[in-house]
Amino acid sequence: QVQLVESGGGSVVPGGSLRLSCVRSMNNYETNYIAWFRQAPGKEREGVASIYTGPGIDPYYADSVKGRFTIAQNIPRNTVYLEMNSLKPEDTAMYYCAGARWIDGSNWYKAEMYRIWGQGTQVTVSS
């Protein structure tokens, strides 16, 4: 199966920025969609953003990050990024990338839509 490896997490101050990377071992139909999820202690897993790796479909974003985060891809590098700006303490979480063969756009944020998962990278936002 295709594998996903995320990186780029770390500790930043509020208002700072980070870029997370999710590298696919190959570009195939099992990961037509790549999404970022996050989970903080005591909270449910939250869909952050999702992108179709082909053309013609706009990315999806959670309301909590829209305008601050951007999901993008570099096709030759088989990499999907999550650009995080204006970070807030409430953004602190373990961040995971996930792949899906296909999704229902109205349910893009549901973890069960995604079959391939990375191991996660920790993002901590604090003063």
Backbone atoms as SQL, in Angstrom:
CREATE TABLE atoms (id INTEGER PRIMARY KEY, chain TEXT, resi INTEGER, resn TEXT, atom TEXT, x REAL, y REAL, z REAL);
INSERT INTO atoms VALUES
  (1, 'A', 1, 'GLN', 'N', 0.825, -1.186, 0.000),
  (2, 'A', 1, 'GLN', 'CA', 0.000, 0.000, 0.000),
  (3, 'A', 1, 'GLN', 'C', 0.871, 1.252, 0.000),
  (4, 'A', 2, 'VAL', 'N', 0.281, 2.332, -0.445),
  (5, 'A', 2, 'VAL', 'CA', 0.966, 3.609, -0.370),
  (6, 'A', 2, 'VAL', 'C', 1.148, 3.983, 1.101),
  (7, 'A', 3, 'GLN', 'N', 2.271, 4.612, 1.403),
  (8, 'A', 3, 'GLN', 'CA', 2.555, 5.059, 2.755),
  (9, 'A', 3, 'GLN', 'C', 2.611, 6.573, 2.804),
  (10, 'A', 4, 'LEU', 'N', 2.208, 7.105, 3.938),
  (11, 'A', 4, 'LEU', 'CA', 2.239, 8.536, 4.169),
  (12, 'A', 4, 'LEU', 'C', 3.147, 8.828, 5.357),
  (13, 'A', 5, 'VAL', 'N', 4.019, 9.791, 5.193),
  (14, 'A', 5, 'VAL', 'CA', 4.921, 10.197, 6.256),
  (15, 'A', 5, 'VAL', 'C', 4.834, 11.703, 6.402),
  (16, 'A', 6, 'GLU', 'N', 4.414, 12.158, 7.578),
  (17, 'A', 6, 'GLU', 'CA', 4.304, 13.585, 7.815),
  (18, 'A', 6, 'GLU', 'C', 5.461, 14.076, 8.670),
  (19, 'A', 7, 'SER', 'N', 5.763, 15.341, 8.513),
  (20, 'A', 7, 'SER', 'CA', 6.837, 15.967, 9.250),
  (21, 'A', 7, 'SER', 'C', 6.571, 17.463, 9.325),
  (22, 'A', 8, 'GLY', 'N', 7.383, 18.154, 10.086),
  (23, 'A', 8, 'GLY', 'CA', 7.300, 19.603, 10.158),
  (24, 'A', 8, 'GLY', 'C', 6.715, 20.149, 11.434),
  (25, 'A', 9, 'GLY', 'N', 6.268, 19.284, 12.319),
  (26, 'A', 9, 'GLY', 'CA', 5.731, 19.754, 13.574),
  (27, 'A', 9, 'GLY', 'C', 6.807, 20.327, 14.473),
  (28, 'A', 10, 'GLY', 'N', 6.364, 20.989, 15.513),
  (29, 'A', 10, 'GLY', 'CA', 7.283, 21.588, 16.455),
  (30, 'A', 10, 'GLY', 'C', 6.551, 22.486, 17.413),
  (31, 'A', 11, 'SER', 'N', 7.312, 23.262, 18.130),
  (32, 'A', 11, 'SER', 'CA', 6.780, 24.195, 19.115),
  (33, 'A', 11, 'SER', 'C', 6.988, 25.618, 18.629),
  (34, 'A', 12, 'VAL', 'N', 5.909, 26.393, 18.614),
  (35, 'A', 12, 'VAL', 'CA', 5.966, 27.781, 18.155),
  (36, 'A', 12, 'VAL', 'C', 5.169, 28.661, 19.100),
  (37, 'A', 13, 'VAL', 'N', 5.423, 29.942, 19.038),
  (38, 'A', 13, 'VAL', 'CA', 4.681, 30.903, 19.836),
  (39, 'A', 13, 'VAL', 'C', 3.400, 31.294, 19.112),
  (40, 'A', 14, 'PRO', 'N', 2.403, 31.770, 19.837),
  (41, 'A', 14, 'PRO', 'CA', 1.188, 32.240, 19.172),
  (42, 'A', 14, 'PRO', 'C', 1.502, 33.281, 18.104),
  (43, 'A', 15, 'GLY', 'N', 0.805, 33.170, 16.991),
  (44, 'A', 15, 'GLY', 'CA', 1.059, 34.045, 15.867),
  (45, 'A', 15, 'GLY', 'C', 2.102, 33.537, 14.908),
  (46, 'A', 16, 'GLY', 'N', 2.787, 32.483, 15.277),
  (47, 'A', 16, 'GLY', 'CA', 3.820, 31.917, 14.437),
  (48, 'A', 16, 'GLY', 'C', 3.264, 31.067, 13.322),
  (49, 'A', 17, 'SER', 'N', 4.178, 30.498, 12.551),
  (50, 'A', 17, 'SER', 'CA', 3.814, 29.701, 11.384),
  (51, 'A', 17, 'SER', 'C', 4.596, 28.402, 11.351),
  (52, 'A', 18, 'LEU', 'N', 3.986, 27.403, 10.762),
  (53, 'A', 18, 'LEU', 'CA', 4.635, 26.132, 10.501),
  (54, 'A', 18, 'LEU', 'C', 4.133, 25.592, 9.176),
  (55, 'A', 19, 'ARG', 'N', 4.965, 24.819, 8.523),
  (56, 'A', 19, 'ARG', 'CA', 4.558, 24.089, 7.338),
  (57, 'A', 19, 'ARG', 'C', 4.727, 22.605, 7.594),
  (58, 'A', 20, 'LEU', 'N', 3.628, 21.887, 7.550),
  (59, 'A', 20, 'LEU', 'CA', 3.658, 20.450, 7.671),
  (60, 'A', 20, 'LEU', 'C', 3.728, 19.827, 6.284),
  (61, 'A', 21, 'SER', 'N', 4.440, 18.725, 6.193),
  (62, 'A', 21, 'SER', 'CA', 4.587, 18.017, 4.931),
  (63, 'A', 21, 'SER', 'C', 4.092, 16.590, 5.080),
  (64, 'A', 22, 'CYS', 'N', 3.434, 16.111, 4.065),
  (65, 'A', 22, 'CYS', 'CA', 2.978, 14.731, 4.000),
  (66, 'A', 22, 'CYS', 'C', 3.477, 14.157, 2.692),
  (67, 'A', 23, 'VAL', 'N', 4.403, 13.227, 2.778),
  (68, 'A', 23, 'VAL', 'CA', 5.014, 12.638, 1.598),
  (69, 'A', 23, 'VAL', 'C', 4.390, 11.283, 1.320),
  (70, 'A', 24, 'ARG', 'N', 3.932, 11.105, 0.114),
  (71, 'A', 24, 'ARG', 'CA', 3.398, 9.823, -0.321),
  (72, 'A', 24, 'ARG', 'C', 4.503, 8.981, -0.943),
  (73, 'A', 25, 'SER', 'N', 4.507, 7.702, -0.618),
  (74, 'A', 25, 'SER', 'CA', 5.505, 6.813, -1.192),
  (75, 'A', 25, 'SER', 'C', 5.286, 6.612, -2.683),
  (76, 'A', 26, 'MET', 'N', 4.076, 6.824, -3.131),
  (77, 'A', 26, 'MET', 'CA', 3.745, 6.755, -4.534),
  (78, 'A', 26, 'MET', 'C', 2.463, 7.529, -4.772),
  (79, 'A', 27, 'ASN', 'N', 2.241, 7.881, -5.996),
  (80, 'A', 27, 'ASN', 'CA', 1.037, 8.590, -6.373),
  (81, 'A', 27, 'ASN', 'C', 0.109, 7.605, -7.063),
  (82, 'A', 28, 'ASN', 'N', -0.905, 7.172, -6.348),
  (83, 'A', 28, 'ASN', 'CA', -1.838, 6.220, -6.940),
  (84, 'A', 28, 'ASN', 'C', -3.261, 6.501, -6.495),
  (85, 'A', 29, 'TYR', 'N', -4.172, 5.697, -6.958),
  (86, 'A', 29, 'TYR', 'CA', -5.590, 5.939, -6.731),
  (87, 'A', 29, 'TYR', 'C', -6.015, 5.780, -5.285),
  (88, 'A', 30, 'GLU', 'N', -5.198, 5.144, -4.468),
  (89, 'A', 30, 'GLU', 'CA', -5.550, 4.958, -3.065),
  (90, 'A', 30, 'GLU', 'C', -5.497, 6.265, -2.284),
  (91, 'A', 31, 'THR', 'N', -4.852, 7.256, -2.834),
  (92, 'A', 31, 'THR', 'CA', -4.737, 8.545, -2.167),
  (93, 'A', 31, 'THR', 'C', -5.121, 9.670, -3.111),
  (94, 'A', 32, 'ASN', 'N', -6.261, 9.521, -3.729),
  (95, 'A', 32, 'ASN', 'CA', -6.772, 10.589, -4.582),
  (96, 'A', 32, 'ASN', 'C', -7.032, 11.859, -3.778),
  (97, 'A', 33, 'TYR', 'N', -7.388, 11.677, -2.521),
  (98, 'A', 33, 'TYR', 'CA', -7.564, 12.785, -1.590),
  (99, 'A', 33, 'TYR', 'C', -6.570, 12.635, -0.450),
  (100, 'A', 34, 'ILE', 'N', -5.979, 13.737, -0.078),
  (101, 'A', 34, 'ILE', 'CA', -5.117, 13.803, 1.085),
  (102, 'A', 34, 'ILE', 'C', -5.698, 14.839, 2.035),
  (103, 'A', 35, 'ALA', 'N', -5.825, 14.459, 3.280),
  (104, 'A', 35, 'ALA', 'CA', -6.390, 15.349, 4.285),
  (105, 'A', 35, 'ALA', 'C', -5.457, 15.471, 5.474),
  (106, 'A', 36, 'TRP', 'N', -5.628, 16.541, 6.186),
  (107, 'A', 36, 'TRP', 'CA', -4.974, 16.738, 7.474),
  (108, 'A', 36, 'TRP', 'C', -6.018, 16.693, 8.572),
  (109, 'A', 37, 'PHE', 'N', -5.737, 15.905, 9.581),
  (110, 'A', 37, 'PHE', 'CA', -6.549, 15.833, 10.780),
  (111, 'A', 37, 'PHE', 'C', -5.697, 16.214, 11.973),
  (112, 'A', 38, 'ARG', 'N', -6.352, 16.559, 13.041),
  (113, 'A', 38, 'ARG', 'CA', -5.638, 16.826, 14.284),
  (114, 'A', 38, 'ARG', 'C', -6.453, 16.332, 15.460),
  (115, 'A', 39, 'GLN', 'N', -5.748, 16.009, 16.521),
  (116, 'A', 39, 'GLN', 'CA', -6.412, 15.546, 17.718),
  (117, 'A', 39, 'GLN', 'C', -5.635, 16.026, 18.936),
  (118, 'A', 40, 'ALA', 'N', -6.326, 16.724, 19.792),
  (119, 'A', 40, 'ALA', 'CA', -5.769, 17.189, 21.045),
  (120, 'A', 40, 'ALA', 'C', -6.283, 16.316, 22.177),
  (121, 'A', 41, 'PRO', 'N', -5.550, 16.249, 23.281),
  (122, 'A', 41, 'PRO', 'CA', -6.020, 15.450, 24.414),
  (123, 'A', 41, 'PRO', 'C', -7.414, 15.861, 24.854),
  (124, 'A', 42, 'GLY', 'N', -8.275, 14.871, 25.044),
  (125, 'A', 42, 'GLY', 'CA', -9.624, 15.129, 25.488),
  (126, 'A', 42, 'GLY', 'C', -10.584, 15.573, 24.404),
  (127, 'A', 43, 'LYS', 'N', -10.117, 15.658, 23.169),
  (128, 'A', 43, 'LYS', 'CA', -10.961, 16.089, 22.069),
  (129, 'A', 43, 'LYS', 'C', -11.035, 15.007, 21.002),
  (130, 'A', 44, 'GLU', 'N', -12.089, 15.070, 20.223),
  (131, 'A', 44, 'GLU', 'CA', -12.226, 14.155, 19.107),
  (132, 'A', 44, 'GLU', 'C', -11.322, 14.582, 17.963),
  (133, 'A', 45, 'ARG', 'N', -11.018, 13.633, 17.114),
  (134, 'A', 45, 'ARG', 'CA', -10.231, 13.931, 15.931),
  (135, 'A', 45, 'ARG', 'C', -10.985, 14.900, 15.036),
  (136, 'A', 46, 'GLU', 'N', -10.302, 15.908, 14.571),
  (137, 'A', 46, 'GLU', 'CA', -10.913, 16.976, 13.808),
  (138, 'A', 46, 'GLU', 'C', -10.306, 17.065, 12.422),
  (139, 'A', 47, 'GLY', 'N', -11.147, 17.082, 11.422),
  (140, 'A', 47, 'GLY', 'CA', -10.676, 17.325, 10.077),
  (141, 'A', 47, 'GLY', 'C', -10.259, 18.774, 9.919),
  (142, 'A', 48, 'VAL', 'N', -9.061, 18.995, 9.416),
  (143, 'A', 48, 'VAL', 'CA', -8.509, 20.334, 9.257),
  (144, 'A', 48, 'VAL', 'C', -8.664, 20.827, 7.827),
  (145, 'A', 49, 'ALA', 'N', -8.239, 20.014, 6.880),
  (146, 'A', 49, 'ALA', 'CA', -8.300, 20.376, 5.473),
  (147, 'A', 49, 'ALA', 'C', -8.150, 19.128, 4.633),
  (148, 'A', 50, 'SER', 'N', -8.651, 19.181, 3.416),
  (149, 'A', 50, 'SER', 'CA', -8.535, 18.058, 2.500),
  (150, 'A', 50, 'SER', 'C', -8.394, 18.588, 1.087),
  (151, 'A', 51, 'ILE', 'N', -7.609, 17.887, 0.288),
  (152, 'A', 51, 'ILE', 'CA', -7.352, 18.315, -1.078),
  (153, 'A', 51, 'ILE', 'C', -7.431, 17.132, -2.030),
  (154, 'A', 52, 'TYR', 'N', -8.006, 17.364, -3.188),
  (155, 'A', 52, 'TYR', 'CA', -8.007, 16.386, -4.257),
  (156, 'A', 52, 'TYR', 'C', -6.675, 16.500, -4.986),
  (157, 'A', 53, 'THR', 'N', -6.009, 15.382, -5.186),
  (158, 'A', 53, 'THR', 'CA', -4.684, 15.419, -5.789),
  (159, 'A', 53, 'THR', 'C', -4.718, 15.547, -7.306),
  (160, 'A', 54, 'GLY', 'N', -5.903, 15.484, -7.875),
  (161, 'A', 54, 'GLY', 'CA', -6.089, 15.795, -9.274),
  (162, 'A', 54, 'GLY', 'C', -6.570, 17.228, -9.439),
  (163, 'A', 55, 'PRO', 'N', -6.992, 17.561, -10.643),
  (164, 'A', 55, 'PRO', 'CA', -7.427, 18.938, -10.900),
  (165, 'A', 55, 'PRO', 'C', -8.914, 19.141, -10.668),
  (166, 'A', 56, 'GLY', 'N', -9.288, 20.391, -10.512),
  (167, 'A', 56, 'GLY', 'CA', -10.673, 20.784, -10.659),
  (168, 'A', 56, 'GLY', 'C', -11.557, 20.829, -9.435),
  (169, 'A', 57, 'ILE', 'N', -11.023, 20.517, -8.270),
  (170, 'A', 57, 'ILE', 'CA', -11.821, 20.547, -7.050),
  (171, 'A', 57, 'ILE', 'C', -11.108, 21.408, -6.018),
  (172, 'A', 58, 'ASP', 'N', -11.838, 22.354, -5.462),
  (173, 'A', 58, 'ASP', 'CA', -11.262, 23.228, -4.453),
  (174, 'A', 58, 'ASP', 'C', -11.063, 22.488, -3.146),
  (175, 'A', 59, 'PRO', 'N', -10.037, 22.860, -2.383),
  (176, 'A', 59, 'PRO', 'CA', -9.814, 22.217, -1.088),
  (177, 'A', 59, 'PRO', 'C', -10.929, 22.508, -0.099),
  (178, 'A', 60, 'TYR', 'N', -10.994, 21.666, 0.906),
  (179, 'A', 60, 'TYR', 'CA', -11.927, 21.845, 1.998),
  (180, 'A', 60, 'TYR', 'C', -11.168, 22.277, 3.243),
  (181, 'A', 61, 'TYR', 'N', -11.820, 23.096, 4.057),
  (182, 'A', 61, 'TYR', 'CA', -11.215, 23.576, 5.285),
  (183, 'A', 61, 'TYR', 'C', -12.230, 23.577, 6.417),
  (184, 'A', 62, 'ALA', 'N', -11.736, 23.267, 7.594),
  (185, 'A', 62, 'ALA', 'CA', -12.546, 23.469, 8.782),
  (186, 'A', 62, 'ALA', 'C', -12.719, 24.959, 9.036),
  (187, 'A', 63, 'ASP', 'N', -13.862, 25.326, 9.553),
  (188, 'A', 63, 'ASP', 'CA', -14.114, 26.733, 9.833),
  (189, 'A', 63, 'ASP', 'C', -13.076, 27.320, 10.789),
  (190, 'A', 64, 'SER', 'N', -12.581, 26.499, 11.684),
  (191, 'A', 64, 'SER', 'CA', -11.652, 26.979, 12.692),
  (192, 'A', 64, 'SER', 'C', -10.293, 27.384, 12.125),
  (193, 'A', 65, 'VAL', 'N', -9.972, 26.937, 10.916),
  (194, 'A', 65, 'VAL', 'CA', -8.667, 27.238, 10.337),
  (195, 'A', 65, 'VAL', 'C', -8.762, 27.997, 9.027),
  (196, 'A', 66, 'LYS', 'N', -9.941, 28.138, 8.493),
  (197, 'A', 66, 'LYS', 'CA', -10.100, 28.802, 7.211),
  (198, 'A', 66, 'LYS', 'C', -9.590, 30.237, 7.290),
  (199, 'A', 67, 'GLY', 'N', -8.785, 30.608, 6.318),
  (200, 'A', 67, 'GLY', 'CA', -8.167, 31.920, 6.317),
  (201, 'A', 67, 'GLY', 'C', -6.805, 31.955, 6.977),
  (202, 'A', 68, 'ARG', 'N', -6.480, 30.938, 7.744),
  (203, 'A', 68, 'ARG', 'CA', -5.182, 30.858, 8.401),
  (204, 'A', 68, 'ARG', 'C', -4.320, 29.730, 7.843),
  (205, 'A', 69, 'PHE', 'N', -4.955, 28.627, 7.507),
  (206, 'A', 69, 'PHE', 'CA', -4.240, 27.459, 6.999),
  (207, 'A', 69, 'PHE', 'C', -4.493, 27.306, 5.507),
  (208, 'A', 70, 'THR', 'N', -3.516, 26.765, 4.811),
  (209, 'A', 70, 'THR', 'CA', -3.643, 26.477, 3.391),
  (210, 'A', 70, 'THR', 'C', -3.095, 25.087, 3.108),
  (211, 'A', 71, 'ILE', 'N', -3.884, 24.282, 2.433),
  (212, 'A', 71, 'ILE', 'CA', -3.415, 22.979, 1.997),
  (213, 'A', 71, 'ILE', 'C', -3.025, 23.092, 0.534),
  (214, 'A', 72, 'ALA', 'N', -1.891, 22.516, 0.193),
  (215, 'A', 72, 'ALA', 'CA', -1.379, 22.595, -1.163),
  (216, 'A', 72, 'ALA', 'C', -0.580, 21.341, -1.469),
  (217, 'A', 73, 'GLN', 'N', -0.256, 21.143, -2.725),
  (218, 'A', 73, 'GLN', 'CA', 0.493, 19.965, -3.109),
  (219, 'A', 73, 'GLN', 'C', 1.582, 20.301, -4.105),
  (220, 'A', 74, 'ASN', 'N', 2.609, 19.479, -4.086),
  (221, 'A', 74, 'ASN', 'CA', 3.662, 19.496, -5.083),
  (222, 'A', 74, 'ASN', 'C', 3.650, 18.115, -5.728),
  (223, 'A', 75, 'ILE', 'N', 3.083, 18.043, -6.905),
  (224, 'A', 75, 'ILE', 'CA', 2.859, 16.746, -7.535),
  (225, 'A', 75, 'ILE', 'C', 4.157, 16.002, -7.835),
  (226, 'A', 76, 'PRO', 'N', 5.174, 16.651, -8.429),
  (227, 'A', 76, 'PRO', 'CA', 6.415, 15.904, -8.690),
  (228, 'A', 76, 'PRO', 'C', 7.068, 15.346, -7.439),
  (229, 'A', 77, 'ARG', 'N', 6.884, 15.999, -6.318),
  (230, 'A', 77, 'ARG', 'CA', 7.473, 15.548, -5.059),
  (231, 'A', 77, 'ARG', 'C', 6.555, 14.611, -4.272),
  (232, 'A', 78, 'ASN', 'N', 5.372, 14.347, -4.803),
  (233, 'A', 78, 'ASN', 'CA', 4.402, 13.501, -4.110),
  (234, 'A', 78, 'ASN', 'C', 4.185, 13.978, -2.679),
  (235, 'A', 79, 'THR', 'N', 4.032, 15.273, -2.535),
  (236, 'A', 79, 'THR', 'CA', 3.951, 15.874, -1.218),
  (237, 'A', 79, 'THR', 'C', 2.750, 16.798, -1.129),
  (238, 'A', 80, 'VAL', 'N', 2.057, 16.712, -0.013),
  (239, 'A', 80, 'VAL', 'CA', 0.980, 17.625, 0.324),
  (240, 'A', 80, 'VAL', 'C', 1.399, 18.404, 1.560),
  (241, 'A', 81, 'TYR', 'N', 1.172, 19.688, 1.527),
  (242, 'A', 81, 'TYR', 'CA', 1.586, 20.569, 2.607),
  (243, 'A', 81, 'TYR', 'C', 0.382, 21.127, 3.342),
  (244, 'A', 82, 'LEU', 'N', 0.607, 21.472, 4.577),
  (245, 'A', 82, 'LEU', 'CA', -0.335, 22.263, 5.332),
  (246, 'A', 82, 'LEU', 'C', 0.417, 23.477, 5.850),
  (247, 'A', 83, 'GLU', 'N', 0.163, 24.617, 5.227),
  (248, 'A', 83, 'GLU', 'CA', 0.749, 25.871, 5.668),
  (249, 'A', 83, 'GLU', 'C', -0.121, 26.440, 6.779),
  (250, 'A', 84, 'MET', 'N', 0.460, 26.625, 7.929),
  (251, 'A', 84, 'MET', 'CA', -0.274, 27.094, 9.093),
  (252, 'A', 84, 'MET', 'C', 0.280, 28.449, 9.497),
  (253, 'A', 85, 'ASN', 'N', -0.572, 29.436, 9.474),
  (254, 'A', 85, 'ASN', 'CA', -0.204, 30.795, 9.848),
  (255, 'A', 85, 'ASN', 'C', -1.088, 31.270, 10.990),
  (256, 'A', 86, 'SER', 'N', -0.633, 32.313, 11.651),
  (257, 'A', 86, 'SER', 'CA', -1.385, 32.902, 12.762),
  (258, 'A', 86, 'SER', 'C', -1.816, 31.832, 13.750),
  (259, 'A', 87, 'LEU', 'N', -0.887, 31.008, 14.129),
  (260, 'A', 87, 'LEU', 'CA', -1.199, 29.877, 14.993),
  (261, 'A', 87, 'LEU', 'C', -1.667, 30.339, 16.364),
  (262, 'A', 88, 'LYS', 'N', -2.607, 29.600, 16.894),
  (263, 'A', 88, 'LYS', 'CA', -3.200, 29.875, 18.189),
  (264, 'A', 88, 'LYS', 'C', -2.958, 28.703, 19.129),
  (265, 'A', 89, 'PRO', 'N', -2.993, 28.953, 20.429),
  (266, 'A', 89, 'PRO', 'CA', -2.829, 27.834, 21.360),
  (267, 'A', 89, 'PRO', 'C', -3.812, 26.696, 21.117),
  (268, 'A', 90, 'GLU', 'N', -5.014, 27.015, 20.694),
  (269, 'A', 90, 'GLU', 'CA', -6.004, 25.981, 20.439),
  (270, 'A', 90, 'GLU', 'C', -5.691, 25.133, 19.209),
  (271, 'A', 91, 'ASP', 'N', -4.677, 25.515, 18.440),
  (272, 'A', 91, 'ASP', 'CA', -4.216, 24.685, 17.337),
  (273, 'A', 91, 'ASP', 'C', -3.309, 23.553, 17.811),
  (274, 'A', 92, 'THR', 'N', -2.933, 23.575, 19.068),
  (275, 'A', 92, 'THR', 'CA', -2.063, 22.543, 19.606),
  (276, 'A', 92, 'THR', 'C', -2.727, 21.180, 19.493),
  (277, 'A', 93, 'ALA', 'N', -2.048, 20.244, 18.864),
  (278, 'A', 93, 'ALA', 'CA', -2.605, 18.916, 18.645),
  (279, 'A', 93, 'ALA', 'C', -1.571, 18.056, 17.944),
  (280, 'A', 94, 'MET', 'N', -1.859, 16.774, 17.895),
  (281, 'A', 94, 'MET', 'CA', -1.142, 15.889, 17.003),
  (282, 'A', 94, 'MET', 'C', -1.803, 15.987, 15.638),
  (283, 'A', 95, 'TYR', 'N', -1.013, 16.220, 14.627),
  (284, 'A', 95, 'TYR', 'CA', -1.519, 16.374, 13.277),
  (285, 'A', 95, 'TYR', 'C', -1.184, 15.145, 12.450),
  (286, 'A', 96, 'TYR', 'N', -2.172, 14.644, 11.739),
  (287, 'A', 96, 'TYR', 'CA', -2.036, 13.458, 10.921),
  (288, 'A', 96, 'TYR', 'C', -2.419, 13.774, 9.489),
  (289, 'A', 97, 'CYS', 'N', -1.711, 13.187, 8.554),
  (290, 'A', 97, 'CYS', 'CA', -2.193, 13.202, 7.188),
  (291, 'A', 97, 'CYS', 'C', -2.846, 11.862, 6.888),
  (292, 'A', 98, 'ALA', 'N', -3.800, 11.890, 5.993),
  (293, 'A', 98, 'ALA', 'CA', -4.572, 10.709, 5.676),
  (294, 'A', 98, 'ALA', 'C', -4.949, 10.720, 4.206),
  (295, 'A', 99, 'GLY', 'N', -5.068, 9.530, 3.633),
  (296, 'A', 99, 'GLY', 'CA', -5.403, 9.397, 2.231),
  (297, 'A', 99, 'GLY', 'C', -6.691, 8.625, 2.027),
  (298, 'A', 100, 'ALA', 'N', -7.422, 9.009, 1.007),
  (299, 'A', 100, 'ALA', 'CA', -8.663, 8.347, 0.646),
  (300, 'A', 100, 'ALA', 'C', -8.711, 8.140, -0.851),
  (301, 'A', 101, 'ARG', 'N', -9.293, 7.038, -1.255),
  (302, 'A', 101, 'ARG', 'CA', -9.479, 6.772, -2.675),
  (303, 'A', 101, 'ARG', 'C', -10.502, 7.736, -3.265),
  (304, 'A', 102, 'TRP', 'N', -11.552, 7.956, -2.538),
  (305, 'A', 102, 'TRP', 'CA', -12.601, 8.875, -2.928),
  (306, 'A', 102, 'TRP', 'C', -13.368, 9.270, -1.690),
  (307, 'A', 103, 'ILE', 'N', -13.926, 10.462, -1.708),
  (308, 'A', 103, 'ILE', 'CA', -14.701, 10.920, -0.572),
  (309, 'A', 103, 'ILE', 'C', -15.988, 11.567, -1.045),
  (310, 'A', 104, 'ASP', 'N', -16.930, 11.619, -0.134),
  (311, 'A', 104, 'ASP', 'CA', -18.122, 12.432, -0.288),
  (312, 'A', 104, 'ASP', 'C', -17.756, 13.823, 0.212),
  (313, 'A', 105, 'GLY', 'N', -17.800, 14.798, -0.656),
  (314, 'A', 105, 'GLY', 'CA', -17.359, 16.124, -0.288),
  (315, 'A', 105, 'GLY', 'C', -18.080, 16.704, 0.908),
  (316, 'A', 106, 'SER', 'N', -19.324, 16.335, 1.096),
  (317, 'A', 106, 'SER', 'CA', -20.073, 16.834, 2.233),
  (318, 'A', 106, 'SER', 'C', -19.618, 16.209, 3.543),
  (319, 'A', 107, 'ASN', 'N', -18.815, 15.163, 3.460),
  (320, 'A', 107, 'ASN', 'CA', -18.322, 14.466, 4.644),
  (321, 'A', 107, 'ASN', 'C', -16.809, 14.358, 4.657),
  (322, 'A', 108, 'TRP', 'N', -16.147, 15.292, 4.050),
  (323, 'A', 108, 'TRP', 'CA', -14.703, 15.240, 3.904),
  (324, 'A', 108, 'TRP', 'C', -13.987, 15.197, 5.246),
  (325, 'A', 109, 'TYR', 'N', -14.608, 15.724, 6.263),
  (326, 'A', 109, 'TYR', 'CA', -14.005, 15.875, 7.582),
  (327, 'A', 109, 'TYR', 'C', -14.134, 14.635, 8.455),
  (328, 'A', 110, 'LYS', 'N', -14.775, 13.599, 7.948),
  (329, 'A', 110, 'LYS', 'CA', -14.978, 12.381, 8.729),
  (330, 'A', 110, 'LYS', 'C', -13.787, 11.448, 8.544),
  (331, 'A', 111, 'ALA', 'N', -13.190, 11.074, 9.648),
  (332, 'A', 111, 'ALA', 'CA', -11.984, 10.260, 9.604),
  (333, 'A', 111, 'ALA', 'C', -12.199, 8.921, 8.915),
  (334, 'A', 112, 'GLU', 'N', -13.406, 8.383, 9.023),
  (335, 'A', 112, 'GLU', 'CA', -13.667, 7.082, 8.434),
  (336, 'A', 112, 'GLU', 'C', -13.618, 7.088, 6.915),
  (337, 'A', 113, 'MET', 'N', -13.600, 8.262, 6.306),
  (338, 'A', 113, 'MET', 'CA', -13.480, 8.364, 4.861),
  (339, 'A', 113, 'MET', 'C', -12.075, 8.026, 4.370),
  (340, 'A', 114, 'TYR', 'N', -11.107, 8.040, 5.266),
  (341, 'A', 114, 'TYR', 'CA', -9.706, 7.913, 4.888),
  (342, 'A', 114, 'TYR', 'C', -9.135, 6.589, 5.366),
  (343, 'A', 115, 'ARG', 'N', -8.433, 5.917, 4.479),
  (344, 'A', 115, 'ARG', 'CA', -7.972, 4.559, 4.755),
  (345, 'A', 115, 'ARG', 'C', -6.485, 4.478, 5.060),
  (346, 'A', 116, 'ILE', 'N', -5.706, 5.447, 4.605),
  (347, 'A', 116, 'ILE', 'CA', -4.259, 5.444, 4.776),
  (348, 'A', 116, 'ILE', 'C', -3.870, 6.593, 5.693),
  (349, 'A', 117, 'TRP', 'N', -3.116, 6.281, 6.739),
  (350, 'A', 117, 'TRP', 'CA', -2.772, 7.274, 7.747),
  (351, 'A', 117, 'TRP', 'C', -1.282, 7.300, 8.030),
  (352, 'A', 118, 'GLY', 'N', -0.782, 8.510, 8.257),
  (353, 'A', 118, 'GLY', 'CA', 0.570, 8.662, 8.751),
  (354, 'A', 118, 'GLY', 'C', 0.616, 8.514, 10.253),
  (355, 'A', 119, 'GLN', 'N', 1.814, 8.642, 10.808),
  (356, 'A', 119, 'GLN', 'CA', 2.015, 8.436, 12.238),
  (357, 'A', 119, 'GLN', 'C', 1.791, 9.689, 13.070),
  (358, 'A', 120, 'GLY', 'N', 1.731, 10.832, 12.444),
  (359, 'A', 120, 'GLY', 'CA', 1.445, 12.060, 13.149),
  (360, 'A', 120, 'GLY', 'C', 2.684, 12.875, 13.468),
  (361, 'A', 121, 'THR', 'N', 2.485, 14.166, 13.594),
  (362, 'A', 121, 'THR', 'CA', 3.532, 15.078, 14.004),
  (363, 'A', 121, 'THR', 'C', 2.928, 16.095, 14.965),
  (364, 'A', 122, 'GLN', 'N', 3.612, 16.336, 16.060),
  (365, 'A', 122, 'GLN', 'CA', 3.066, 17.168, 17.124),
  (366, 'A', 122, 'GLN', 'C', 3.277, 18.642, 16.826),
  (367, 'A', 123, 'VAL', 'N', 2.225, 19.414, 17.024),
  (368, 'A', 123, 'VAL', 'CA', 2.284, 20.869, 16.922),
  (369, 'A', 123, 'VAL', 'C', 1.874, 21.447, 18.267),
  (370, 'A', 124, 'THR', 'N', 2.733, 22.258, 18.830),
  (371, 'A', 124, 'THR', 'CA', 2.466, 22.891, 20.106),
  (372, 'A', 124, 'THR', 'C', 2.608, 24.397, 19.955),
  (373, 'A', 125, 'VAL', 'N', 1.579, 25.118, 20.332),
  (374, 'A', 125, 'VAL', 'CA', 1.567, 26.572, 20.233),
  (375, 'A', 125, 'VAL', 'C', 1.404, 27.128, 21.638),
  (376, 'A', 126, 'SER', 'N', 2.435, 27.761, 22.139),
  (377, 'A', 126, 'SER', 'CA', 2.396, 28.306, 23.486),
  (378, 'A', 126, 'SER', 'C', 3.424, 29.407, 23.629),
  (379, 'A', 127, 'SER', 'N', 3.203, 30.256, 24.615),
  (380, 'A', 127, 'SER', 'CA', 4.122, 31.342, 24.889),
  (381, 'A', 127, 'SER', 'C', 5.309, 30.854, 25.690);
